[in-house]
Coordinates of C-alpha atoms and ligand atoms in Angstrom, one line a residue:
M19 CA 48.6 -130.6 117.2
L20 CA 47.8 -134.3 117.1
V21 CA 47.9 -136.3 113.9
D22 CA 46.6 -139.9 114.2
G23 CA 47.3 -139.8 117.9
K24 CA 50.9 -138.5 117.6
W25 CA 52.1 -135.0 118.6
T26 CA 53.5 -133.3 115.5
K27 CA 56.2 -130.7 115.6
D28 CA 54.7 -129.0 112.5
W29 CA 52.4 -127.0 114.7
Q30 CA 51.7 -123.3 115.0
P31 CA 49.7 -121.5 117.6
V32 CA 48.6 -119.2 114.9
Q33 CA 46.3 -122.0 113.7
A34 CA 45.0 -122.2 110.1
T35 CA 44.4 -119.3 107.7
D36 CA 42.0 -119.0 104.7
A37 CA 43.0 -117.9 101.2
K38 CA 42.8 -114.2 102.2
G39 CA 45.1 -114.7 105.3
G40 CA 42.1 -114.8 107.7
F41 CA 42.3 -116.9 110.9
V42 CA 40.2 -120.1 110.9
R43 CA 39.3 -121.7 114.2
Q44 CA 39.1 -125.5 114.3
V45 CA 35.7 -127.3 114.6
S46 CA 35.5 -129.1 118.0
G47 CA 35.9 -132.9 117.8
F48 CA 34.0 -134.2 120.9
R49 CA 30.4 -133.2 120.9
N50 CA 28.6 -135.4 123.5
W51 CA 26.3 -133.9 126.2
I52 CA 25.8 -134.5 129.9
T53 CA 22.1 -134.7 130.5
A54 CA 20.0 -135.1 133.7
D55 CA 19.3 -138.8 132.9
G56 CA 22.0 -139.7 130.4
A57 CA 19.8 -139.5 127.4
P58 CA 21.6 -138.3 124.3
G59 CA 21.8 -134.5 123.8
P60 CA 21.5 -132.5 120.5
T61 CA 24.7 -134.2 119.2
G62 CA 26.9 -137.2 120.0
D63 CA 26.2 -140.2 122.1
G64 CA 24.2 -140.7 125.3
G65 CA 25.4 -142.3 128.5
F66 CA 26.6 -139.1 130.3
A67 CA 24.2 -138.7 133.2
A68 CA 24.6 -135.8 135.6
V69 CA 26.3 -137.4 138.7
A70 CA 28.2 -135.6 141.5
G71 CA 32.0 -136.0 141.1
R72 CA 31.9 -137.8 137.8
Y73 CA 33.1 -135.0 135.6
H74 CA 36.2 -132.7 135.5
L75 CA 37.0 -129.5 133.6
Y76 CA 40.4 -128.8 132.1
V77 CA 40.7 -125.0 131.6
G78 CA 43.2 -122.1 131.4
Y79 CA 42.6 -118.6 132.7
I80 CA 44.1 -117.2 129.5
C81 CA 41.4 -118.7 127.3
P82 CA 38.0 -116.9 126.9
W83 CA 36.3 -120.2 125.7
A84 CA 37.5 -122.1 128.8
S85 CA 36.7 -119.1 131.1
R86 CA 33.1 -119.1 130.0
T87 CA 32.7 -122.7 131.2
L88 CA 34.4 -121.7 134.5
M89 CA 31.9 -118.8 134.9
V90 CA 28.9 -121.2 134.4
R91 CA 30.3 -123.6 136.9
K92 CA 30.4 -120.8 139.5
L93 CA 27.1 -119.3 138.6
K94 CA 25.3 -122.6 138.8
H95 CA 27.0 -123.6 142.1
L96 CA 28.7 -126.7 140.6
E97 CA 32.1 -126.3 142.3
G98 CA 31.4 -129.2 144.6
L99 CA 30.2 -131.4 141.8
I100 CA 32.7 -130.8 139.0
G101 CA 36.5 -130.5 139.7
V102 CA 38.9 -128.3 137.7
T103 CA 42.5 -128.5 136.5
V104 CA 44.1 -125.2 135.3
V105 CA 46.9 -125.4 132.7
E106 CA 49.9 -123.1 132.7
P107 CA 49.4 -119.8 130.8
V108 CA 52.3 -120.3 128.4
L109 CA 51.6 -122.5 125.3
T110 CA 54.7 -124.8 125.0
D111 CA 56.0 -126.7 121.9
Q112 CA 53.9 -129.5 123.3
G113 CA 50.8 -127.3 123.7
W114 CA 49.2 -126.7 127.1
E115 CA 51.1 -128.0 130.0
F116 CA 50.0 -128.8 133.6
A117 CA 51.4 -126.8 136.4
S118 CA 51.6 -129.7 138.7
D119 CA 53.7 -132.3 136.9
P120 CA 51.9 -134.5 136.2
D121 CA 48.2 -133.7 136.2
P122 CA 46.8 -135.2 139.5
L123 CA 43.8 -136.7 137.8
N124 CA 45.2 -138.5 134.8
H125 CA 48.9 -138.4 135.6
V126 CA 50.0 -136.8 132.3
R127 CA 52.0 -133.7 131.6
Y128 CA 50.4 -132.2 128.5
M129 CA 46.8 -131.5 127.4
H130 CA 47.4 -133.5 124.2
E131 CA 47.8 -136.6 126.3
I132 CA 44.3 -136.1 127.7
Y133 CA 43.1 -136.2 124.1
T134 CA 44.9 -139.4 123.3
L135 CA 43.7 -141.1 126.5
A136 CA 40.2 -140.4 125.1
D137 CA 41.1 -141.4 121.6
P138 CA 44.5 -142.9 120.9
R139 CA 44.2 -142.0 117.2
Y140 CA 42.9 -138.4 117.6
S141 CA 43.7 -135.9 115.0
G142 CA 43.3 -132.2 115.7
R143 CA 44.4 -129.4 118.1
A144 CA 44.5 -130.2 121.8
T145 CA 42.4 -127.2 122.8
I146 CA 40.9 -126.1 126.2
P147 CA 38.3 -126.4 127.6
V148 CA 37.8 -130.1 127.9
L149 CA 35.0 -131.7 129.9
W150 CA 36.4 -135.1 131.1
D151 CA 34.3 -138.1 132.2
K152 CA 36.2 -140.0 135.0
E153 CA 33.9 -143.0 134.8
R154 CA 34.4 -143.7 131.2
A155 CA 37.8 -142.1 130.9
T156 CA 36.9 -140.1 127.9
I157 CA 36.2 -136.6 126.8
V158 CA 32.5 -135.6 126.9
S159 CA 33.0 -132.4 125.0
N160 CA 35.7 -129.9 123.9
E161 CA 33.2 -127.3 122.7
S162 CA 32.7 -124.5 125.2
A163 CA 29.3 -123.3 123.8
D164 CA 27.9 -126.8 124.4
I165 CA 29.5 -127.1 127.8
V166 CA 28.0 -123.8 128.9
R167 CA 24.6 -125.0 127.9
M168 CA 24.8 -128.5 129.5
L169 CA 26.1 -127.1 132.8
D170 CA 23.2 -124.7 132.7
T171 CA 20.6 -127.5 132.4
A172 CA 21.8 -131.0 133.4
F173 CA 22.5 -130.5 137.1
E174 CA 19.3 -128.9 138.2
A175 CA 18.3 -131.8 140.5
L176 CA 21.7 -131.9 142.1
A177 CA 22.3 -128.2 142.5
P178 CA 19.0 -126.2 142.1
A179 CA 19.8 -122.7 140.9
S180 CA 17.6 -119.7 140.5
L181 CA 19.6 -118.5 137.6
E182 CA 18.8 -119.7 134.1
L183 CA 21.3 -118.6 131.4
Y184 CA 19.2 -119.6 128.4
P185 CA 15.5 -119.0 129.4
A186 CA 13.0 -120.2 126.8
D187 CA 11.2 -116.9 126.5
I188 CA 14.2 -115.0 125.2
A189 CA 16.1 -118.0 123.6
D190 CA 15.8 -116.6 120.1
A191 CA 17.2 -113.2 121.1
I192 CA 20.0 -114.9 122.9
D193 CA 20.9 -117.0 119.8
D194 CA 20.9 -113.9 117.6
L195 CA 23.1 -111.9 119.9
N196 CA 25.4 -114.8 120.5
D197 CA 25.9 -115.2 116.7
W198 CA 26.6 -111.5 116.4
L199 CA 29.1 -111.7 119.3
Y200 CA 30.9 -114.8 118.1
D201 CA 32.4 -114.0 114.8
G202 CA 32.8 -110.3 115.1
F203 CA 33.8 -110.0 118.7
N204 CA 34.9 -113.2 120.6
N205 CA 36.6 -114.7 117.5
G206 CA 36.9 -111.2 115.9
V207 CA 39.8 -110.3 118.2
Y208 CA 41.6 -113.5 117.3
R209 CA 40.9 -112.8 113.6
A210 CA 42.6 -109.5 114.1
G211 CA 45.5 -110.8 116.1
F212 CA 46.2 -113.9 114.0
A213 CA 45.6 -112.3 110.5
T214 CA 48.4 -112.8 108.1
T215 CA 47.4 -110.1 105.6
Q216 CA 46.6 -106.4 106.2
E217 CA 43.2 -106.9 104.5
A218 CA 42.1 -109.7 106.9
Y219 CA 43.4 -107.7 109.9
E220 CA 41.5 -104.6 108.9
E221 CA 38.3 -106.5 108.2
A222 CA 38.5 -108.1 111.7
F223 CA 39.4 -104.8 113.3
T224 CA 36.3 -103.1 111.8
D225 CA 34.1 -106.0 113.1
V226 CA 35.6 -105.8 116.6
F227 CA 34.9 -102.0 117.0
D228 CA 31.5 -102.4 115.3
R229 CA 30.7 -104.8 118.2
M230 CA 32.2 -102.5 120.9
D231 CA 30.1 -99.6 119.6
G232 CA 27.0 -101.7 119.3
L233 CA 27.3 -103.0 122.8
E234 CA 27.9 -99.5 124.1
A235 CA 24.7 -98.3 122.4
R236 CA 22.7 -101.2 123.6
L237 CA 23.7 -100.6 127.2
A238 CA 23.0 -96.8 127.0
D239 CA 19.3 -97.2 128.1
G240 CA 20.5 -98.2 131.5
R241 CA 19.8 -101.9 131.3
A242 CA 21.8 -104.0 133.7
F243 CA 22.6 -106.9 131.3
L244 CA 22.5 -107.3 127.6
H245 CA 18.9 -108.7 127.5
G246 CA 17.6 -106.6 130.4
D247 CA 17.5 -107.6 134.1
R248 CA 18.6 -111.2 133.7
L249 CA 22.2 -112.3 133.3
T250 CA 22.3 -114.7 130.3
E251 CA 24.7 -116.7 128.1
S252 CA 25.1 -113.5 126.0
D253 CA 26.6 -111.7 129.0
I254 CA 29.0 -114.5 129.6
R255 CA 30.1 -114.3 126.0
A256 CA 30.6 -110.5 126.0
F257 CA 32.3 -110.5 129.4
V258 CA 35.1 -113.0 128.5
T259 CA 36.2 -110.8 125.6
L260 CA 35.7 -107.4 127.4
I261 CA 37.8 -108.4 130.5
R262 CA 40.7 -109.4 128.2
F263 CA 40.4 -106.4 126.0
D264 CA 42.7 -103.8 127.5
P265 CA 45.3 -106.2 129.0
A266 CA 45.6 -108.4 125.9
Y267 CA 43.7 -107.6 122.7
H268 CA 44.3 -103.9 122.6
G269 CA 48.1 -104.5 122.5
Q270 CA 48.9 -108.0 121.4
F271 CA 46.0 -108.4 118.9
K272 CA 46.3 -104.8 117.6
C273 CA 42.7 -103.9 118.5
N274 CA 43.8 -100.4 119.3
R275 CA 41.2 -97.9 118.1
A276 CA 39.9 -97.6 121.7
R277 CA 40.2 -99.3 125.0
L278 CA 37.4 -100.7 127.1
V279 CA 37.9 -97.9 129.6
D280 CA 37.0 -95.4 126.8
Y281 CA 33.4 -96.8 126.7
P282 CA 31.6 -95.6 129.9
H283 CA 28.6 -98.0 129.6
L284 CA 30.7 -101.0 128.6
L285 CA 33.1 -100.3 131.5
A286 CA 30.3 -100.1 134.1
Y287 CA 28.7 -103.2 132.6
T288 CA 32.0 -105.2 132.7
R289 CA 32.5 -104.2 136.3
R290 CA 28.9 -105.2 137.1
V291 CA 29.4 -108.7 135.7
L292 CA 32.8 -108.9 137.5
D293 CA 31.0 -108.2 140.7
V294 CA 28.5 -111.0 140.3
P295 CA 29.4 -113.4 143.1
G296 CA 31.9 -116.0 141.9
I297 CA 32.9 -114.3 138.7
R298 CA 36.0 -112.5 140.0
E299 CA 37.6 -115.9 140.9
T300 CA 37.4 -116.9 137.2
V301 CA 39.6 -114.0 136.1
D302 CA 43.4 -114.0 136.5
I303 CA 44.9 -111.0 134.8
D304 CA 48.5 -112.0 135.4
H305 CA 47.8 -115.4 133.8
I306 CA 46.0 -113.7 130.9
K307 CA 48.8 -111.3 130.2
R308 CA 51.6 -113.9 130.5
G309 CA 49.6 -116.2 128.2
Y310 CA 48.8 -113.9 125.3
Y311 CA 52.2 -112.1 125.4
S312 CA 54.0 -115.5 125.3
I313 CA 52.7 -116.2 121.8
K314 CA 56.1 -116.1 120.1
A315 CA 54.7 -115.6 116.6
L316 CA 53.2 -112.3 117.7
N317 CA 55.8 -111.2 120.3
P318 CA 59.2 -112.9 119.8
S319 CA 60.8 -111.2 122.8
G320 CA 58.1 -112.6 125.1
I321 CA 58.2 -109.3 127.1
V322 CA 55.0 -108.8 129.0
P323 CA 53.8 -105.2 129.2
V324 CA 53.6 -103.6 132.7
G325 CA 50.4 -101.8 132.0
P326 CA 47.7 -101.0 131.5
D327 CA 46.2 -99.5 134.7
L328 CA 43.5 -101.9 135.7
S329 CA 42.7 -100.3 139.1
W330 CA 39.0 -100.1 138.0
M331 CA 38.8 -103.9 138.5
E332 CA 39.4 -103.6 142.2
S333 CA 36.4 -104.5 144.3
Ligands
GSH418 N1 35.8 -124.3 119.9 C1 36.5 -124.4 121.0 C2 37.8 -123.4 120.9 C3 38.7 -123.5 122.0 C4 40.1 -122.9 121.7 O1 40.4 -122.5 120.5 N2 40.9 -122.9 122.7 C5 42.3 -122.3 122.5 C6 42.7 -121.5 123.7 S1 41.9 -119.9 123.8 C7 43.3 -123.5 122.5 O2 43.3 -124.4 123.3 N3 44.2 -123.4 121.5 C8 45.3 -124.3 121.4 C9 45.5 -124.8 120.0 O3 44.8 -124.3 119.1 O4 46.4 -125.6 119.7 C10 35.7 -123.9 122.2 O5 35.1 -122.9 122.2 O6 35.6 -124.7 123.1

């Protein structure tokens, strides 16, 4: 991670733990918002107006948080307006590394250099995703929840879309479900995988399967998506964890009471979201497996399992 703008060797992909050995995710450091006219958003500074070609996303296919921003870019037809650079799946001693050496946009090799271009004295983890502003040569945001929401709203005049991921009439229901999904499911699998005590692991494990069971029950009435007929933010949140469940979390993160394929409604639902035009291109299972199984602290040999059978994903 970066300390006062310098990459420190004293760095663990396992991140921080609390007193009980529970995994603690870092709070994001850049919280500005792109808005239609450049007015300030809910947090941070203004001056980031929606303009074609001005912004760029740094992502990795391994990362569920980055993948949700990629999904929104597709769903809102922003591919022609916002470029993307994908990092290599394997986290190196210097953090995320660019496949093309150097990154064609900013001509650096590692993600942490993007952070120090934005703030030469930055302290914190160099996480993905990052939404980069080419005009001001800075980071707009490194918080995926905010990036999802700004991509959903700010570019309406440039790329009108029929899909609204956070419609006002069900905003409260989306917020409630998002909260329930975040700690127990999206971050729950990480809390299980990166726990350093049995107690913290078992607590997280219970949460993860409480969410799997809850989602299965919710979908049992035949609804297409979590809030009914419309695909929303909540579906994006659920999907990014579900699609990684069998290839990564069941094994590497020890979430092994059941697999996704053991839940009929959840499996059909995951396939339905995968089949939404554009979504399949945001999923790279090989990248996901190589990334998770390269985390040395959890899998010192670095061996990537051959399975599981994911033929259900084929279109
Ligand atoms: N709050 C961030 C979390 C992002 C995050 O934790 N990304 C992980 C990859 S899945 C990362 O880059 N980890 C590198 C590190 O912690 O050093 C978001 O949702 O945007």
